[in-house]
Short mmCIF file of C-alpha atoms and ligand atoms in Angstrom, two decimals:
data_model
loop_
_atom_site.label_atom_id
_atom_site.label_comp_id
_atom_site.label_asym_id
_atom_site.label_seq_id
_atom_site.Cartn_x
_atom_site.Cartn_y
_atom_site.Cartn_z
CA MET A 124 15.12 17.08 -3.08
CA LYS A 125 11.61 18.49 -2.82
CA ASP A 126 10.49 16.11 -5.57
CA LYS A 127 12.06 13.16 -3.77
CA ILE A 128 10.13 13.93 -0.59
CA LYS A 129 6.94 14.43 -2.53
CA GLU A 130 7.33 11.06 -4.23
CA ALA A 131 8.20 9.39 -0.93
CA GLU A 132 5.00 10.63 0.64
CA VAL A 133 3.02 8.54 -1.86
CA PHE A 134 4.40 5.41 -0.23
CA ASP A 135 2.23 4.31 2.72
CA ASN A 136 4.80 3.73 5.41
CA LYS A 137 2.27 2.74 8.07
CA SER A 138 0.78 -0.20 6.22
CA THR A 139 1.82 -3.85 6.18
CA VAL A 140 0.56 -3.90 2.59
CA TYR A 141 2.71 -2.20 -0.05
CA GLY A 142 2.69 -1.76 -3.78
CA PRO A 143 1.50 -3.31 -5.97
CA VAL A 144 4.85 -3.48 -7.67
CA LYS A 145 5.40 -4.80 -11.15
CA SER A 146 7.14 -8.11 -10.84
CA TRP A 147 9.14 -9.24 -13.88
CA ARG A 148 7.49 -12.66 -13.64
CA TYR A 149 4.18 -12.42 -11.80
CA GLY A 150 2.54 -9.21 -13.02
CA MET A 151 1.18 -6.76 -10.45
CA SER A 152 2.23 -8.14 -7.10
CA LEU A 153 0.85 -6.70 -3.86
CA GLY A 154 3.39 -7.07 -1.07
CA ILE A 155 2.40 -8.24 2.39
CA ASP A 156 4.83 -7.63 5.24
CA PRO A 157 4.37 -10.04 8.18
CA ILE A 158 7.50 -8.69 9.96
CA PHE A 159 7.04 -4.90 9.63
CA ASN A 160 8.59 -3.27 12.72
CA THR A 161 12.30 -3.83 12.15
CA SER A 162 14.24 -5.68 9.47
CA THR A 163 14.39 -9.24 10.77
CA CYS A 164 15.83 -12.24 8.98
CA SER A 165 17.90 -15.38 9.50
CA PHE A 166 20.18 -14.10 6.70
CA ASN A 167 21.93 -10.78 6.23
CA CYS A 168 22.57 -10.96 2.48
CA ILE A 169 25.20 -8.64 1.13
CA TYR A 170 22.75 -7.43 -1.52
CA CYS A 171 19.62 -7.12 0.66
CA GLN A 172 17.36 -4.28 -0.41
CA LEU A 173 16.62 -3.67 3.29
CA GLY A 174 20.27 -2.86 4.00
CA ASN A 175 22.09 -4.33 7.01
CA ILE A 176 19.54 -6.57 8.80
CA GLN A 177 18.78 -5.27 12.30
CA GLN A 178 17.77 -8.58 13.88
CA ILE A 179 19.53 -11.66 12.53
CA VAL A 180 17.47 -14.35 14.25
CA ARG A 181 15.65 -17.65 13.74
CA GLU A 182 12.96 -16.96 16.28
CA LEU A 183 9.42 -17.85 15.21
CA LYS A 184 6.99 -15.40 16.77
CA VAL A 185 4.14 -13.02 16.03
CA TYR A 186 5.93 -9.94 14.69
CA VAL A 187 2.77 -8.05 13.67
CA PRO A 188 -0.83 -8.96 14.61
CA THR A 189 -2.85 -10.78 11.94
CA GLN A 190 -5.66 -8.27 12.46
CA LYS A 191 -3.45 -5.36 11.37
CA VAL A 192 -2.43 -7.16 8.17
CA ILE A 193 -6.05 -8.02 7.35
CA GLU A 194 -7.25 -4.46 7.99
CA ASP A 195 -4.46 -3.08 5.79
CA PHE A 196 -5.27 -5.60 3.05
CA GLN A 197 -9.00 -4.84 3.20
CA GLU A 198 -8.34 -1.10 3.11
CA HIS A 199 -6.12 -1.53 0.06
CA ILE A 200 -8.56 -3.62 -1.97
CA ASP A 201 -11.46 -1.31 -1.03
CA LYS A 202 -9.57 1.52 -2.74
CA HIS A 203 -7.77 -0.26 -5.58
CA SER A 204 -8.37 -3.04 -8.07
CA LEU A 205 -7.21 -6.53 -7.14
CA PRO A 206 -3.56 -7.28 -7.98
CA ASP A 207 -2.51 -10.38 -9.97
CA VAL A 208 -0.97 -11.95 -6.88
CA VAL A 209 -0.05 -11.22 -3.27
CA THR A 210 3.52 -11.93 -2.21
CA PHE A 211 4.60 -12.30 1.42
CA SER A 212 8.02 -10.72 1.78
CA GLY A 213 8.54 -7.22 3.22
CA SER A 214 10.86 -6.35 6.08
CA GLY A 215 12.64 -9.69 6.34
CA GLU A 216 12.02 -13.43 6.32
CA PRO A 217 8.24 -14.06 6.23
CA THR A 218 8.40 -17.65 7.52
CA LEU A 219 9.62 -16.33 10.89
CA ALA A 220 6.08 -15.00 11.43
CA LEU A 221 4.29 -17.58 13.52
CA ASN A 222 0.92 -16.22 12.33
CA LEU A 223 1.76 -16.43 8.61
CA GLY A 224 -0.73 -19.29 8.12
CA GLU A 225 -3.49 -17.23 9.78
CA MET A 226 -2.80 -14.37 7.38
CA VAL A 227 -2.95 -16.71 4.37
CA THR A 228 -6.29 -18.15 5.55
CA ALA A 229 -7.78 -14.71 6.21
CA ILE A 230 -6.74 -13.34 2.81
CA LYS A 231 -8.19 -16.45 1.15
CA GLN A 232 -11.51 -15.79 2.89
CA ILE A 233 -11.56 -12.22 1.57
CA SER A 234 -10.24 -13.00 -1.95
CA PRO A 235 -10.57 -16.75 -2.57
CA THR A 236 -9.09 -16.78 -6.08
CA LEU A 237 -6.17 -14.42 -5.48
CA PRO A 238 -2.90 -16.43 -5.73
CA GLN A 239 -0.67 -16.17 -2.67
CA PHE A 240 3.11 -16.53 -2.95
CA VAL A 241 5.85 -16.56 -0.30
CA LEU A 242 9.44 -15.52 -0.93
CA THR A 243 11.70 -17.30 1.55
CA ASN A 244 15.39 -17.76 2.26
CA SER A 245 14.54 -21.43 3.04
CA THR A 246 16.37 -21.73 6.37
CA GLU A 247 13.25 -22.57 8.40
CA LEU A 248 11.37 -24.74 5.89
CA GLY A 249 12.18 -27.94 7.77
CA ARG A 250 10.24 -26.82 10.87
CA PRO A 251 6.76 -28.34 11.26
CA GLU A 252 5.17 -24.98 12.29
CA VAL A 253 6.54 -23.33 9.15
CA GLN A 254 5.38 -26.20 6.94
CA ALA A 255 1.89 -25.91 8.44
CA ASN A 256 1.85 -22.14 7.83
CA LEU A 257 2.71 -22.66 4.16
CA LEU A 258 0.19 -25.45 3.54
CA ASN A 259 -2.34 -23.30 1.64
CA VAL A 260 0.12 -21.07 -0.19
CA ASP A 261 0.04 -21.38 -3.99
CA LYS A 262 3.73 -20.88 -4.63
CA VAL A 263 6.86 -20.85 -2.50
CA ILE A 264 9.95 -19.25 -4.01
CA VAL A 265 13.11 -20.45 -2.27
CA LYS A 266 16.43 -18.65 -2.33
CA ILE A 267 19.61 -20.51 -3.28
CA ASP A 268 22.56 -18.24 -4.04
CA ALA A 269 25.55 -20.51 -3.51
CA SER A 270 26.72 -24.05 -4.11
CA ASP A 271 29.55 -24.16 -1.57
CA GLU A 272 29.66 -23.35 2.10
CA GLU A 273 32.23 -20.58 1.85
CA THR A 274 30.31 -18.60 -0.77
CA PHE A 275 27.07 -19.18 1.13
CA GLN A 276 28.57 -17.66 4.28
CA LYS A 277 30.01 -14.73 2.29
CA ILE A 278 26.82 -13.87 0.40
CA ASN A 279 24.01 -14.77 2.76
CA ARG A 280 25.82 -14.14 6.09
CA PRO A 281 23.36 -16.37 7.99
CA ALA A 282 22.55 -16.49 11.70
CA SER A 283 24.99 -18.61 13.62
CA GLY A 284 24.67 -22.35 13.03
CA ILE A 285 23.00 -22.15 9.61
CA SER A 286 24.81 -24.02 6.85
CA LEU A 287 24.13 -24.39 3.14
CA LYS A 288 23.70 -28.14 3.57
CA ALA A 289 21.10 -27.73 6.32
CA THR A 290 19.25 -25.15 4.22
CA ILE A 291 19.09 -27.44 1.18
CA ASP A 292 17.97 -30.31 3.44
CA SER A 293 15.19 -28.04 4.76
CA ILE A 294 13.98 -27.39 1.23
CA LEU A 295 13.99 -31.12 0.44
CA ARG A 296 12.04 -31.93 3.62
CA PHE A 297 9.54 -29.16 2.89
CA LYS A 298 9.03 -30.41 -0.66
CA GLN A 299 7.90 -33.81 0.59
CA SER A 300 4.72 -32.36 2.09
CA PHE A 301 4.10 -29.18 0.06
CA LYS A 302 1.44 -29.52 -2.64
CA GLY A 303 1.87 -26.09 -4.27
CA SER A 304 4.42 -24.91 -6.78
CA LEU A 305 8.08 -24.53 -5.77
CA GLU A 306 10.49 -22.22 -7.58
CA VAL A 307 14.12 -21.30 -6.96
CA GLN A 308 15.38 -17.72 -7.06
CA SER A 309 19.12 -17.04 -7.24
CA MET A 310 21.00 -13.80 -7.04
CA PHE A 311 24.11 -13.88 -9.21
CA MET A 312 27.07 -11.61 -8.68
CA PRO A 313 30.71 -12.00 -9.72
CA LEU A 314 31.25 -13.65 -6.30
CA ASN A 315 29.16 -16.72 -7.07
CA LEU A 316 29.97 -17.28 -10.73
CA LYS A 317 32.23 -20.20 -9.83
CA HIS A 318 31.06 -23.78 -9.17
CA LEU A 319 28.13 -23.55 -11.57
CA GLU A 320 28.19 -27.32 -12.12
CA ASP A 321 27.72 -27.81 -8.36
CA PHE A 322 24.88 -25.32 -8.46
CA ALA A 323 23.25 -27.35 -11.24
CA ALA A 324 23.65 -30.48 -9.07
CA ILE A 325 21.75 -28.77 -6.23
CA LEU A 326 18.99 -27.78 -8.64
CA ASN A 327 18.78 -31.39 -9.80
CA GLN A 328 18.24 -32.43 -6.18
CA VAL A 329 15.60 -29.77 -5.48
CA LYS A 330 13.84 -30.07 -8.87
CA PRO A 331 11.92 -26.79 -8.78
CA GLU A 332 9.31 -25.99 -11.42
CA VAL A 333 11.21 -22.87 -12.44
CA VAL A 334 14.57 -21.24 -11.69
CA GLN A 335 14.76 -17.44 -11.69
CA LEU A 336 18.18 -15.91 -12.20
CA ASN A 337 18.57 -12.45 -10.80
CA THR A 338 21.35 -9.92 -10.28
CA PRO A 339 21.33 -6.93 -7.91
CA LYS A 340 19.80 -4.18 -10.00
CA ARG A 341 19.09 -2.04 -6.96
CA PRO A 342 21.75 -0.43 -4.78
CA TYR A 343 22.36 -1.53 -1.20
CA PRO A 344 20.97 1.00 1.31
CA MET A 345 23.32 1.76 4.18
CA GLU A 346 20.42 1.81 6.67
CA TRP A 347 16.94 0.37 6.98
CA HIS A 348 13.92 2.27 5.74
CA ARG A 349 10.54 0.62 5.52
CA GLU A 350 10.20 2.17 2.06
CA ASN A 351 12.84 -0.28 0.84
CA ARG A 352 10.23 -3.04 0.67
CA GLY A 353 9.24 -3.89 -2.86
CA ASN A 354 10.66 -2.99 -6.19
CA HIS A 355 9.55 0.61 -6.23
CA LYS A 356 11.22 3.29 -8.29
CA LEU A 357 11.36 5.95 -5.59
CA ILE A 358 14.65 7.62 -4.77
CA PHE A 359 15.28 8.43 -1.13
CA ASP A 360 17.74 10.72 0.48
CA TYR A 361 20.00 8.24 2.23
CA GLN A 362 23.35 6.63 1.55
CA ILE A 363 23.49 3.72 -0.84
CA LYS A 364 26.19 1.45 -2.23
CA GLU A 365 26.12 0.20 -5.82
CA LEU A 366 26.60 -3.56 -6.10
CA LYS A 367 28.48 -5.62 -8.64
CA ARG A 368 26.18 -7.35 -11.10
CA VAL A 369 26.75 -10.09 -13.59
CA THR A 370 26.82 -8.87 -17.17
CA GLU A 371 24.11 -9.78 -19.62
CA GLU A 372 26.63 -12.00 -21.39
CA ASP A 373 27.50 -13.88 -18.17
CA ALA A 374 23.81 -14.23 -17.33
CA GLN A 375 23.28 -15.79 -20.75
CA LYS A 376 26.12 -18.27 -20.14
CA ILE A 377 24.72 -19.24 -16.71
CA GLU A 378 21.29 -19.69 -18.18
CA THR A 379 22.52 -21.90 -21.02
CA LEU A 380 24.70 -24.04 -18.76
CA LEU A 381 21.99 -24.56 -16.16
CA ARG A 382 19.44 -25.42 -18.81
CA GLU A 383 21.78 -27.99 -20.32
CA LYS A 384 22.71 -29.56 -16.98
CA THR A 385 19.24 -29.63 -15.44
CA GLY A 386 16.63 -29.49 -18.21
CA LEU A 387 14.71 -27.08 -15.96
CA GLU A 388 12.76 -24.01 -17.02
CA ILE A 389 15.17 -21.11 -16.45
CA HIS A 390 14.22 -17.44 -16.48
CA SER A 391 16.63 -14.55 -16.27
CA VAL A 392 16.02 -10.98 -15.19
CA TYR A 393 17.81 -9.97 -18.41
CA GLN A 394 15.26 -11.83 -20.57
CA LYS A 395 12.46 -9.32 -20.07
S1 SF4 B 23 16.95 -13.37 2.82
FE1 SF4 B 23 15.93 -11.64 1.85
S2 SF4 B 23 15.32 -10.31 3.55
FE2 SF4 B 23 16.81 -11.76 4.35
S3 SF4 B 23 18.74 -10.68 4.20
FE3 SF4 B 23 18.54 -11.91 2.33
S4 SF4 B 23 17.59 -10.58 0.84
FE4 SF4 B 23 17.31 -9.62 2.85
#
């Protein structure tokens, strides 16, 4: 217990910048949290590393001042070497932050060559303000976990009124104007192993550069702790629930089928 607390103290809980964490695809990724104060998202995914989302909303607003994020970023890079990439994610859905574009611009001014990525659940990508905020981002990684409405509602548990169809339409609208790279990230569990052909059909519509197949390797925390941001290895003293994963064999089958049906570049968390 003492060791757990000691390790936990290493994590800077007061900063909007966390990590860097080793990403299985992008190297050392420094997390930026534009939400920060409570877990806030338009989804409440059953596997979310933040636990049960506290505010399930679609409201675009300033959740944390740009100045705080920039000060935290500057403080981090003054003390540490530059990461390979910064990734906007953190305590919820980053595109809900109305000042996301300001943060991207400010970080570009400080570190012009540092790639900036955004992980999004895609629900708000059709909105003009969100599209403008993402204009100068290098890569947007969109989440698609289901190919039918029922599974979508079960896994992603979205805010009222959000459907799978509307979310895919948002991605397609966003893609028309976005000049950066677009990838798809999917979380596979036994629950969404069905309808893989329909999933391939969605990928053929979206045509991402890369598809990343994931499975919940981390347990589900029963309550929110800011420390849950990122892929850290710390163990905290709170209740967790282990989640069902797909086996390595199933992941291989999904990968092969999707590659055959789409011709896309597919990566799996099991390939490392
Ligand atoms: S979209 Fe991301 S932050 Fe939102 S509930 Fe799902 S996993 Fe959590």
